[in-house]
Amino acid sequence: MKNALLLILSLAALPCIAQQQEGRPAYCDDIPVMYDKSAARPALPKFATAPVAEYKVQVAILKFSHPKDYPFHRSLVARYRPCEQVWVVESRESFRKRSEAEKLQQELIEMGYSGAYLIEILGYE
């Protein structure tokens, strides 16, 4: 009886363990220190672009669940943030005009995503 109970508990904990074993990129733990006097890191490539403000609508941040378990609206996507180990559910498109993002935000709120909010991102052109 004791072994059966132990087996059941082990199987129940397996999905939680499997979800937490998703690897984290090295840059999560190897954050550069400001004002470090060590050798300079290689610079990122530079392009002849200019930053442009764009907007997205976020509706959820999932820490202990997976987006495949929820039927989100087709205008949304989920992306995994490995350093924070969370899924962010947000609009598939980004919008140049804040008013367009606010329109989608209102539509999502009317559909039941009461926590929908705008975030500003930078695009490059």
mmCIF file of N, CA and C in Angstrom:
data_model
loop_
_atom_site.group_PDB
_atom_site.id
_atom_site.type_symbol
_atom_site.label_atom_id
_atom_site.label_comp_id
_atom_site.label_asym_id
_atom_site.label_seq_id
_atom_site.Cartn_x
_atom_site.Cartn_y
_atom_site.Cartn_z
ATOM 1 N N MET A 1 0.829 -1.192 0.000
ATOM 2 C CA MET A 1 0.000 0.000 0.000
ATOM 3 C C MET A 1 0.881 1.266 0.000
ATOM 4 N N LYS A 2 1.925 1.211 0.812
ATOM 5 C CA LYS A 2 2.830 2.352 0.896
ATOM 6 C C LYS A 2 3.523 2.596 -0.442
ATOM 7 N N ASN A 3 3.943 1.529 -1.109
ATOM 8 C CA ASN A 3 4.605 1.649 -2.405
ATOM 9 C C ASN A 3 3.655 2.182 -3.470
ATOM 10 N N ALA A 4 2.398 1.748 -3.428
ATOM 11 C CA ALA A 4 1.409 2.220 -4.402
ATOM 12 C C ALA A 4 1.170 3.716 -4.234
ATOM 13 N N LEU A 5 1.077 4.162 -2.984
ATOM 14 C CA LEU A 5 0.877 5.582 -2.713
ATOM 15 C C LEU A 5 2.081 6.397 -3.191
ATOM 16 N N LEU A 6 3.274 5.883 -2.949
ATOM 17 C CA LEU A 6 4.491 6.551 -3.403
ATOM 18 C C LEU A 6 4.544 6.635 -4.926
ATOM 19 N N LEU A 7 4.129 5.583 -5.607
ATOM 20 C CA LEU A 7 4.095 5.565 -7.065
ATOM 21 C C LEU A 7 3.108 6.594 -7.603
ATOM 22 N N ILE A 8 1.938 6.675 -6.998
ATOM 23 C CA ILE A 8 0.917 7.634 -7.442
ATOM 24 C C ILE A 8 1.420 9.065 -7.253
ATOM 25 N N LEU A 9 2.028 9.344 -6.105
ATOM 26 C CA LEU A 9 2.556 10.693 -5.863
ATOM 27 C C LEU A 9 3.679 11.038 -6.830
ATOM 28 N N SER A 10 4.511 10.069 -7.151
ATOM 29 C CA SER A 10 5.602 10.300 -8.103
ATOM 30 C C SER A 10 5.065 10.622 -9.488
ATOM 31 N N LEU A 11 4.057 9.879 -9.920
ATOM 32 C CA LEU A 11 3.470 10.125 -11.239
ATOM 33 C C LEU A 11 2.751 11.468 -11.287
ATOM 34 N N ALA A 12 2.132 11.856 -10.178
ATOM 35 C CA ALA A 12 1.432 13.140 -10.138
ATOM 36 C C ALA A 12 2.416 14.306 -10.211
ATOM 37 N N ALA A 13 3.601 14.141 -9.650
ATOM 38 C CA ALA A 13 4.596 15.219 -9.648
ATOM 39 C C ALA A 13 5.382 15.299 -10.944
ATOM 40 N N LEU A 14 5.316 14.276 -11.778
ATOM 41 C CA LEU A 14 6.102 14.225 -13.011
ATOM 42 C C LEU A 14 5.852 15.408 -13.949
ATOM 43 N N PRO A 15 4.590 15.824 -14.221
ATOM 44 C CA PRO A 15 4.395 16.980 -15.117
ATOM 45 C C PRO A 15 5.020 18.267 -14.575
ATOM 46 N N CYS A 16 4.978 18.469 -13.271
ATOM 47 C CA CYS A 16 5.580 19.674 -12.686
ATOM 48 C C CYS A 16 7.090 19.670 -12.868
ATOM 49 N N ILE A 17 7.702 18.517 -12.664
ATOM 50 C CA ILE A 17 9.148 18.404 -12.815
ATOM 51 C C ILE A 17 9.540 18.597 -14.271
ATOM 52 N N ALA A 18 8.776 18.001 -15.179
ATOM 53 C CA ALA A 18 9.092 18.096 -16.610
ATOM 54 C C ALA A 18 9.001 19.534 -17.096
ATOM 55 N N GLN A 19 8.016 20.288 -16.595
ATOM 56 C CA GLN A 19 7.857 21.672 -17.033
ATOM 57 C C GLN A 19 9.025 22.530 -16.553
ATOM 58 N N GLN A 20 9.552 22.265 -15.370
ATOM 59 C CA GLN A 20 10.622 23.080 -14.834
ATOM 60 C C GLN A 20 11.978 22.720 -15.411
ATOM 61 N N GLN A 21 12.082 21.638 -16.168
ATOM 62 C CA GLN A 21 13.361 21.242 -16.715
ATOM 63 C C GLN A 21 13.667 21.906 -18.048
ATOM 64 N N GLU A 22 12.771 22.776 -18.519
ATOM 65 C CA GLU A 22 13.063 23.497 -19.750
ATOM 66 C C GLU A 22 14.320 24.322 -19.512
ATOM 67 N N GLY A 23 15.279 24.207 -20.412
ATOM 68 C CA GLY A 23 16.569 24.860 -20.218
ATOM 69 C C GLY A 23 16.486 26.369 -20.263
ATOM 70 N N ARG A 24 17.387 26.981 -19.561
ATOM 71 C CA ARG A 24 17.524 28.434 -19.588
ATOM 72 C C ARG A 24 18.769 28.772 -20.382
ATOM 73 N N PRO A 25 18.700 29.768 -21.256
ATOM 74 C CA PRO A 25 19.885 30.178 -22.008
ATOM 75 C C PRO A 25 20.972 30.695 -21.069
ATOM 76 N N ALA A 26 22.198 30.616 -21.522
ATOM 77 C CA ALA A 26 23.329 31.060 -20.706
ATOM 78 C C ALA A 26 23.223 32.539 -20.354
ATOM 79 N N TYR A 27 22.623 33.342 -21.233
ATOM 80 C CA TYR A 27 22.563 34.774 -20.951
ATOM 81 C C TYR A 27 21.677 35.102 -19.756
ATOM 82 N N CYS A 28 20.842 34.170 -19.312
ATOM 83 C CA CYS A 28 20.013 34.422 -18.131
ATOM 84 C C CYS A 28 20.869 34.533 -16.874
ATOM 85 N N ASP A 29 21.897 33.710 -16.785
ATOM 86 C CA ASP A 29 22.742 33.686 -15.596
ATOM 87 C C ASP A 29 24.035 34.468 -15.779
ATOM 88 N N ASP A 30 24.401 34.754 -17.004
ATOM 89 C CA ASP A 30 25.663 35.426 -17.301
ATOM 90 C C ASP A 30 25.401 36.876 -17.693
ATOM 91 N N ILE A 31 24.735 37.603 -16.801
ATOM 92 C CA ILE A 31 24.379 38.988 -17.086
ATOM 93 C C ILE A 31 25.629 39.855 -16.941
ATOM 94 N N PRO A 32 25.930 40.685 -17.946
ATOM 95 C CA PRO A 32 27.127 41.521 -17.844
ATOM 96 C C PRO A 32 26.992 42.542 -16.716
ATOM 97 N N VAL A 33 28.078 42.811 -16.060
ATOM 98 C CA VAL A 33 28.109 43.768 -14.960
ATOM 99 C C VAL A 33 28.486 45.137 -15.520
ATOM 100 N N MET A 34 27.761 46.149 -15.109
ATOM 101 C CA MET A 34 28.093 47.508 -15.536
ATOM 102 C C MET A 34 29.422 47.909 -14.903
ATOM 103 N N TYR A 35 30.187 48.686 -15.576
ATOM 104 C CA TYR A 35 31.454 49.208 -15.086
ATOM 105 C C TYR A 35 32.467 48.104 -14.786
ATOM 106 N N ASP A 36 32.310 46.968 -15.406
ATOM 107 C CA ASP A 36 33.248 45.865 -15.202
ATOM 108 C C ASP A 36 34.561 46.202 -15.896
ATOM 109 N N LYS A 37 35.676 45.960 -15.232
ATOM 110 C CA LYS A 37 36.983 46.312 -15.791
ATOM 111 C C LYS A 37 37.612 45.157 -16.547
ATOM 112 N N SER A 38 36.879 44.075 -16.708
ATOM 113 C CA SER A 38 37.436 42.944 -17.449
ATOM 114 C C SER A 38 37.427 43.256 -18.947
ATOM 115 N N ALA A 39 37.896 42.316 -19.722
ATOM 116 C CA ALA A 39 37.967 42.502 -21.178
ATOM 117 C C ALA A 39 36.582 42.813 -21.737
ATOM 118 N N ALA A 40 36.562 43.696 -22.703
ATOM 119 C CA ALA A 40 35.295 44.104 -23.307
ATOM 120 C C ALA A 40 34.684 42.946 -24.085
ATOM 121 N N ARG A 41 33.382 42.836 -23.977
ATOM 122 C CA ARG A 41 32.663 41.815 -24.729
ATOM 123 C C ARG A 41 32.536 42.266 -26.177
ATOM 124 N N PRO A 42 32.411 41.321 -27.086
ATOM 125 C CA PRO A 42 32.233 41.716 -28.486
ATOM 126 C C PRO A 42 30.945 42.533 -28.645
ATOM 127 N N ALA A 43 31.019 43.569 -29.432
ATOM 128 C CA ALA A 43 29.864 44.441 -29.637
ATOM 129 C C ALA A 43 28.817 43.750 -30.501
ATOM 130 N N LEU A 44 27.569 44.132 -30.284
ATOM 131 C CA LEU A 44 26.490 43.632 -31.130
ATOM 132 C C LEU A 44 26.602 44.272 -32.505
ATOM 133 N N PRO A 45 26.139 43.590 -33.541
ATOM 134 C CA PRO A 45 26.193 44.199 -34.876
ATOM 135 C C PRO A 45 25.304 45.442 -34.931
ATOM 136 N N LYS A 46 25.724 46.410 -35.722
ATOM 137 C CA LYS A 46 24.960 47.653 -35.859
ATOM 138 C C LYS A 46 24.455 47.774 -37.283
ATOM 139 N N PHE A 47 23.248 48.304 -37.401
ATOM 140 C CA PHE A 47 22.611 48.470 -38.703
ATOM 141 C C PHE A 47 22.148 49.909 -38.851
ATOM 142 N N ALA A 48 21.936 50.327 -40.066
ATOM 143 C CA ALA A 48 21.477 51.687 -40.346
ATOM 144 C C ALA A 48 19.958 51.739 -40.205
ATOM 145 N N THR A 49 19.489 51.550 -38.986
ATOM 146 C CA THR A 49 18.056 51.562 -38.710
ATOM 147 C C THR A 49 17.763 52.583 -37.632
ATOM 148 N N ALA A 50 16.491 52.871 -37.468
ATOM 149 C CA ALA A 50 16.056 53.791 -36.420
ATOM 150 C C ALA A 50 14.967 53.111 -35.593
ATOM 151 N N PRO A 51 14.974 53.311 -34.269
ATOM 152 C CA PRO A 51 13.931 52.713 -33.438
ATOM 153 C C PRO A 51 12.588 53.404 -33.653
ATOM 154 N N VAL A 52 11.529 52.603 -33.655
ATOM 155 C CA VAL A 52 10.174 53.102 -33.844
ATOM 156 C C VAL A 52 9.297 52.491 -32.756
ATOM 157 N N ALA A 53 8.540 53.328 -32.053
ATOM 158 C CA ALA A 53 7.642 52.833 -31.010
ATOM 159 C C ALA A 53 6.479 52.077 -31.642
ATOM 160 N N GLU A 54 6.188 50.909 -31.096
ATOM 161 C CA GLU A 54 5.041 50.111 -31.514
ATOM 162 C C GLU A 54 4.340 49.625 -30.254
ATOM 163 N N TYR A 55 3.140 49.083 -30.430
ATOM 164 C CA TYR A 55 2.337 48.665 -29.285
ATOM 165 C C TYR A 55 1.809 47.257 -29.493
ATOM 166 N N LYS A 56 1.710 46.523 -28.405
ATOM 167 C CA LYS A 56 1.090 45.205 -28.382
ATOM 168 C C LYS A 56 0.108 45.187 -27.228
ATOM 169 N N VAL A 57 -0.796 44.210 -27.255
ATOM 170 C CA VAL A 57 -1.747 44.033 -26.168
ATOM 171 C C VAL A 57 -1.432 42.708 -25.488
ATOM 172 N N GLN A 58 -1.164 42.745 -24.191
ATOM 173 C CA GLN A 58 -0.932 41.518 -23.429
ATOM 174 C C GLN A 58 -2.190 41.183 -22.651
ATOM 175 N N VAL A 59 -2.492 39.880 -22.579
ATOM 176 C CA VAL A 59 -3.687 39.463 -21.846
ATOM 177 C C VAL A 59 -3.382 38.541 -20.677
ATOM 178 N N ALA A 60 -2.217 37.874 -20.680
ATOM 179 C CA ALA A 60 -1.921 36.940 -19.589
ATOM 180 C C ALA A 60 -0.430 36.670 -19.506
ATOM 181 N N ILE A 61 0.003 36.365 -18.294
ATOM 182 C CA ILE A 61 1.347 35.853 -18.044
ATOM 183 C C ILE A 61 1.152 34.574 -17.240
ATOM 184 N N LEU A 62 1.592 33.465 -17.795
ATOM 185 C CA LEU A 62 1.372 32.156 -17.178
ATOM 186 C C LEU A 62 2.668 31.647 -16.566
ATOM 187 N N LYS A 63 2.648 31.403 -15.271
ATOM 188 C CA LYS A 63 3.853 30.918 -14.582
ATOM 189 C C LYS A 63 3.776 29.412 -14.328
ATOM 190 N N PHE A 64 2.646 28.940 -13.871
ATOM 191 C CA PHE A 64 2.535 27.541 -13.470
ATOM 192 C C PHE A 64 1.611 26.738 -14.377
ATOM 193 N N SER A 65 1.309 27.263 -15.546
ATOM 194 C CA SER A 65 0.476 26.535 -16.502
ATOM 195 C C SER A 65 1.025 26.768 -17.905
ATOM 196 N N HIS A 66 0.502 26.034 -18.845
ATOM 197 C CA HIS A 66 0.993 26.080 -20.224
ATOM 198 C C HIS A 66 -0.112 26.635 -21.119
ATOM 199 N N PRO A 67 0.221 27.484 -22.087
ATOM 200 C CA PRO A 67 -0.815 28.071 -22.941
ATOM 201 C C PRO A 67 -1.565 27.051 -23.790
ATOM 202 N N LYS A 68 -0.982 25.887 -24.029
ATOM 203 C CA LYS A 68 -1.694 24.881 -24.823
ATOM 204 C C LYS A 68 -2.917 24.352 -24.087
ATOM 205 N N ASP A 69 -3.006 24.613 -22.787
ATOM 206 C CA ASP A 69 -4.149 24.160 -21.994
ATOM 207 C C ASP A 69 -5.334 25.114 -22.081
ATOM 208 N N TYR A 70 -5.188 26.228 -22.778
ATOM 209 C CA TYR A 70 -6.243 27.237 -22.874
ATOM 210 C C TYR A 70 -6.534 27.546 -24.342
ATOM 211 N N PRO A 71 -7.800 27.637 -24.709
ATOM 212 C CA PRO A 71 -8.130 28.016 -26.094
ATOM 213 C C PRO A 71 -8.158 29.541 -26.249
ATOM 214 N N PHE A 72 -6.999 30.145 -26.393
ATOM 215 C CA PHE A 72 -6.928 31.594 -26.559
ATOM 216 C C PHE A 72 -7.457 32.005 -27.933
ATOM 217 N N HIS A 73 -7.830 33.269 -28.059
ATOM 218 C CA HIS A 73 -8.338 33.817 -29.316
ATOM 219 C C HIS A 73 -7.249 33.768 -30.384
ATOM 220 N N ARG A 74 -7.661 33.650 -31.651
ATOM 221 C CA ARG A 74 -6.689 33.492 -32.751
ATOM 222 C C ARG A 74 -5.853 34.739 -33.012
ATOM 223 N N SER A 75 -6.238 35.878 -32.478
ATOM 224 C CA SER A 75 -5.424 37.085 -32.661
ATOM 225 C C SER A 75 -4.262 37.152 -31.665
ATOM 226 N N LEU A 76 -4.139 36.122 -30.815
ATOM 227 C CA LEU A 76 -3.112 36.111 -29.778
ATOM 228 C C LEU A 76 -2.056 35.047 -30.040
ATOM 229 N N VAL A 77 -0.876 35.268 -29.511
ATOM 230 C CA VAL A 77 0.203 34.275 -29.532
ATOM 231 C C VAL A 77 0.776 34.189 -28.117
ATOM 232 N N ALA A 78 1.423 33.063 -27.845
ATOM 233 C CA ALA A 78 2.110 32.897 -26.562
ATOM 234 C C ALA A 78 3.592 32.722 -26.857
ATOM 235 N N ARG A 79 4.422 33.393 -26.091
ATOM 236 C CA ARG A 79 5.872 33.233 -26.260
ATOM 237 C C ARG A 79 6.478 32.956 -24.893
ATOM 238 N N TYR A 80 7.476 32.102 -24.903
ATOM 239 C CA TYR A 80 8.123 31.702 -23.658
ATOM 240 C C TYR A 80 9.287 32.629 -23.355
ATOM 241 N N ARG A 81 9.373 33.087 -22.128
ATOM 242 C CA ARG A 81 10.493 33.915 -21.672
ATOM 243 C C ARG A 81 11.338 33.052 -20.743
ATOM 244 N N PRO A 82 12.454 32.511 -21.246
ATOM 245 C CA PRO A 82 13.201 31.510 -20.483
ATOM 246 C C PRO A 82 13.833 32.024 -19.191
ATOM 247 N N CYS A 83 14.252 33.262 -19.137
ATOM 248 C CA CYS A 83 14.890 33.749 -17.908
ATOM 249 C C CYS A 83 13.874 33.848 -16.767
ATOM 250 N N GLU A 84 12.678 34.328 -17.080
ATOM 251 C CA GLU A 84 11.634 34.448 -16.065
ATOM 252 C C GLU A 84 10.849 33.156 -15.905
ATOM 253 N N GLN A 85 10.989 32.251 -16.862
ATOM 254 C CA GLN A 85 10.274 30.975 -16.917
ATOM 255 C C GLN A 85 8.764 31.193 -16.871
ATOM 256 N N VAL A 86 8.291 32.083 -17.757
ATOM 257 C CA VAL A 86 6.862 32.358 -17.879
ATOM 258 C C VAL A 86 6.471 32.381 -19.353
ATOM 259 N N TRP A 87 5.197 32.174 -19.605
ATOM 260 C CA TRP A 87 4.613 32.339 -20.932
ATOM 261 C C TRP A 87 3.875 33.667 -20.939
ATOM 262 N N VAL A 88 4.089 34.468 -21.975
ATOM 263 C CA VAL A 88 3.396 35.741 -22.142
ATOM 264 C C VAL A 88 2.434 35.583 -23.310
ATOM 265 N N VAL A 89 1.157 35.862 -23.059
ATOM 266 C CA VAL A 89 0.135 35.775 -24.102
ATOM 267 C C VAL A 89 -0.186 37.198 -24.527
ATOM 268 N N GLU A 90 0.019 37.478 -25.827
ATOM 269 C CA GLU A 90 -0.110 38.842 -26.327
ATOM 270 C C GLU A 90 -0.620 38.838 -27.759
ATOM 271 N N SER A 91 -0.911 40.028 -28.264
ATOM 272 C CA SER A 91 -1.404 40.159 -29.634
ATOM 273 C C SER A 91 -0.355 39.665 -30.623
ATOM 274 N N ARG A 92 -0.839 39.021 -31.663
ATOM 275 C CA ARG A 92 0.045 38.511 -32.712
ATOM 276 C C ARG A 92 0.714 39.672 -33.443
ATOM 277 N N GLU A 93 -0.032 40.727 -33.679
ATOM 278 C CA GLU A 93 0.478 41.896 -34.401
ATOM 279 C C GLU A 93 0.953 42.966 -33.432
ATOM 280 N N SER A 94 1.866 43.782 -33.899
ATOM 281 C CA SER A 94 2.203 45.005 -33.178
ATOM 282 C C SER A 94 1.673 46.161 -34.023
ATOM 283 N N PHE A 95 1.345 47.254 -33.356
ATOM 284 C CA PHE A 95 0.696 48.381 -34.023
ATOM 285 C C PHE A 95 1.540 49.634 -33.887
ATOM 286 N N ARG A 96 1.679 50.365 -34.974
ATOM 287 C CA ARG A 96 2.394 51.642 -34.943
ATOM 288 C C ARG A 96 1.558 52.696 -34.232
ATOM 289 N N LYS A 97 0.260 52.660 -34.499
ATOM 290 C CA LYS A 97 -0.634 53.657 -33.909
ATOM 291 C C LYS A 97 -1.210 53.109 -32.606
ATOM 292 N N ARG A 98 -1.053 53.885 -31.565
ATOM 293 C CA ARG A 98 -1.581 53.475 -30.260
ATOM 294 C C ARG A 98 -3.091 53.268 -30.324
ATOM 295 N N SER A 99 -3.777 54.077 -31.119
ATOM 296 C CA SER A 99 -5.237 53.973 -31.219
ATOM 297 C C SER A 99 -5.666 52.613 -31.768
ATOM 298 N N GLU A 100 -4.881 52.042 -32.699
ATOM 299 C CA GLU A 100 -5.205 50.714 -33.228
ATOM 300 C C GLU A 100 -5.030 49.647 -32.152
ATOM 301 N N ALA A 101 -3.989 49.784 -31.353
ATOM 302 C CA ALA A 101 -3.769 48.835 -30.258
ATOM 303 C C ALA A 101 -4.868 48.971 -29.208
ATOM 304 N N GLU A 102 -5.286 50.201 -28.939
ATOM 305 C CA GLU A 102 -6.367 50.416 -27.973
ATOM 306 C C GLU A 102 -7.677 49.816 -28.472
ATOM 307 N N LYS A 103 -7.893 49.856 -29.787
ATOM 308 C CA LYS A 103 -9.097 49.254 -30.363
ATOM 309 C C LYS A 103 -9.091 47.743 -30.131
ATOM 310 N N LEU A 104 -7.951 47.079 -30.398
ATOM 311 C CA LEU A 104 -7.849 45.642 -30.145
ATOM 312 C C LEU A 104 -7.984 45.354 -28.652
ATOM 313 N N GLN A 105 -7.391 46.193 -27.829
ATOM 314 C CA GLN A 105 -7.501 46.013 -26.383
ATOM 315 C C GLN A 105 -8.969 46.020 -25.959
ATOM 316 N N GLN A 106 -9.733 46.961 -26.474
ATOM 317 C CA GLN A 106 -11.151 47.049 -26.130
ATOM 318 C C GLN A 106 -11.915 45.821 -26.622
ATOM 319 N N GLU A 107 -11.605 45.349 -27.828
ATOM 320 C CA GLU A 107 -12.250 44.141 -28.356
ATOM 321 C C GLU A 107 -11.953 42.938 -27.465
ATOM 322 N N LEU A 108 -10.697 42.817 -27.032
ATOM 323 C CA LEU A 108 -10.319 41.691 -26.174
ATOM 324 C C LEU A 108 -10.988 41.786 -24.807
ATOM 325 N N ILE A 109 -11.120 42.995 -24.280
ATOM 326 C CA ILE A 109 -11.815 43.178 -23.004
ATOM 327 C C ILE A 109 -13.268 42.757 -23.147
ATOM 328 N N GLU A 110 -13.908 43.133 -24.257
ATOM 329 C CA GLU A 110 -15.302 42.750 -24.492
ATOM 330 C C GLU A 110 -15.460 41.243 -24.653
ATOM 331 N N MET A 111 -14.407 40.554 -25.123
ATOM 332 C CA MET A 111 -14.441 39.094 -25.263
ATOM 333 C C MET A 111 -14.226 38.386 -23.931
ATOM 334 N N GLY A 112 -13.809 39.130 -22.909
ATOM 335 C CA GLY A 112 -13.608 38.509 -21.603
ATOM 336 C C GLY A 112 -12.194 38.585 -21.063
ATOM 337 N N TYR A 113 -11.276 39.160 -21.825
ATOM 338 C CA TYR A 113 -9.904 39.331 -21.342
ATOM 339 C C TYR A 113 -9.821 40.652 -20.578
ATOM 340 N N SER A 114 -10.369 40.669 -19.368
ATOM 341 C CA SER A 114 -10.475 41.918 -18.608
ATOM 342 C C SER A 114 -9.119 42.493 -18.209
ATOM 343 N N GLY A 115 -8.081 41.672 -18.191
ATOM 344 C CA GLY A 115 -6.756 42.152 -17.808
ATOM 345 C C GLY A 115 -5.915 42.609 -18.976
ATOM 346 N N ALA A 116 -6.523 42.804 -20.155
ATOM 347 C CA ALA A 116 -5.755 43.217 -21.337
ATOM 348 C C ALA A 116 -5.156 44.604 -21.117
ATOM 349 N N TYR A 117 -3.871 44.738 -21.411
ATOM 350 C CA TYR A 117 -3.224 46.038 -21.265
ATOM 351 C C TYR A 117 -2.200 46.240 -22.366
ATOM 352 N N LEU A 118 -1.878 47.502 -22.613
ATOM 353 C CA LEU A 118 -0.941 47.856 -23.681
ATOM 354 C C LEU A 118 0.493 47.824 -23.172
ATOM 355 N N ILE A 119 1.382 47.370 -24.038
ATOM 356 C CA ILE A 119 2.808 47.474 -23.757
ATOM 357 C C ILE A 119 3.454 48.166 -24.946
ATOM 358 N N GLU A 120 4.500 48.902 -24.677
ATOM 359 C CA GLU A 120 5.241 49.571 -25.747
ATOM 360 C C GLU A 120 6.493 48.762 -26.045
ATOM 361 N N ILE A 121 6.739 48.538 -27.321
ATOM 362 C CA ILE A 121 7.945 47.837 -27.751
ATOM 363 C C ILE A 121 8.667 48.719 -28.767
ATOM 364 N N LEU A 122 9.895 48.375 -29.064
ATOM 365 C CA LEU A 122 10.639 49.100 -30.089
ATOM 366 C C LEU A 122 10.839 48.205 -31.296
ATOM 367 N N GLY A 123 10.441 48.726 -32.447
ATOM 368 C CA GLY A 123 10.732 48.071 -33.710
ATOM 369 C C GLY A 123 11.833 48.871 -34.390
ATOM 370 N N TYR A 124 12.409 48.329 -35.425
ATOM 371 C CA TYR A 124 13.486 49.036 -36.132
ATOM 372 C C TYR A 124 13.184 49.065 -37.617
ATOM 373 N N GLU A 125 13.413 50.220 -38.222
ATOM 374 C CA GLU A 125 13.225 50.336 -39.676
ATOM 375 C C GLU A 125 14.348 51.123 -40.286
#
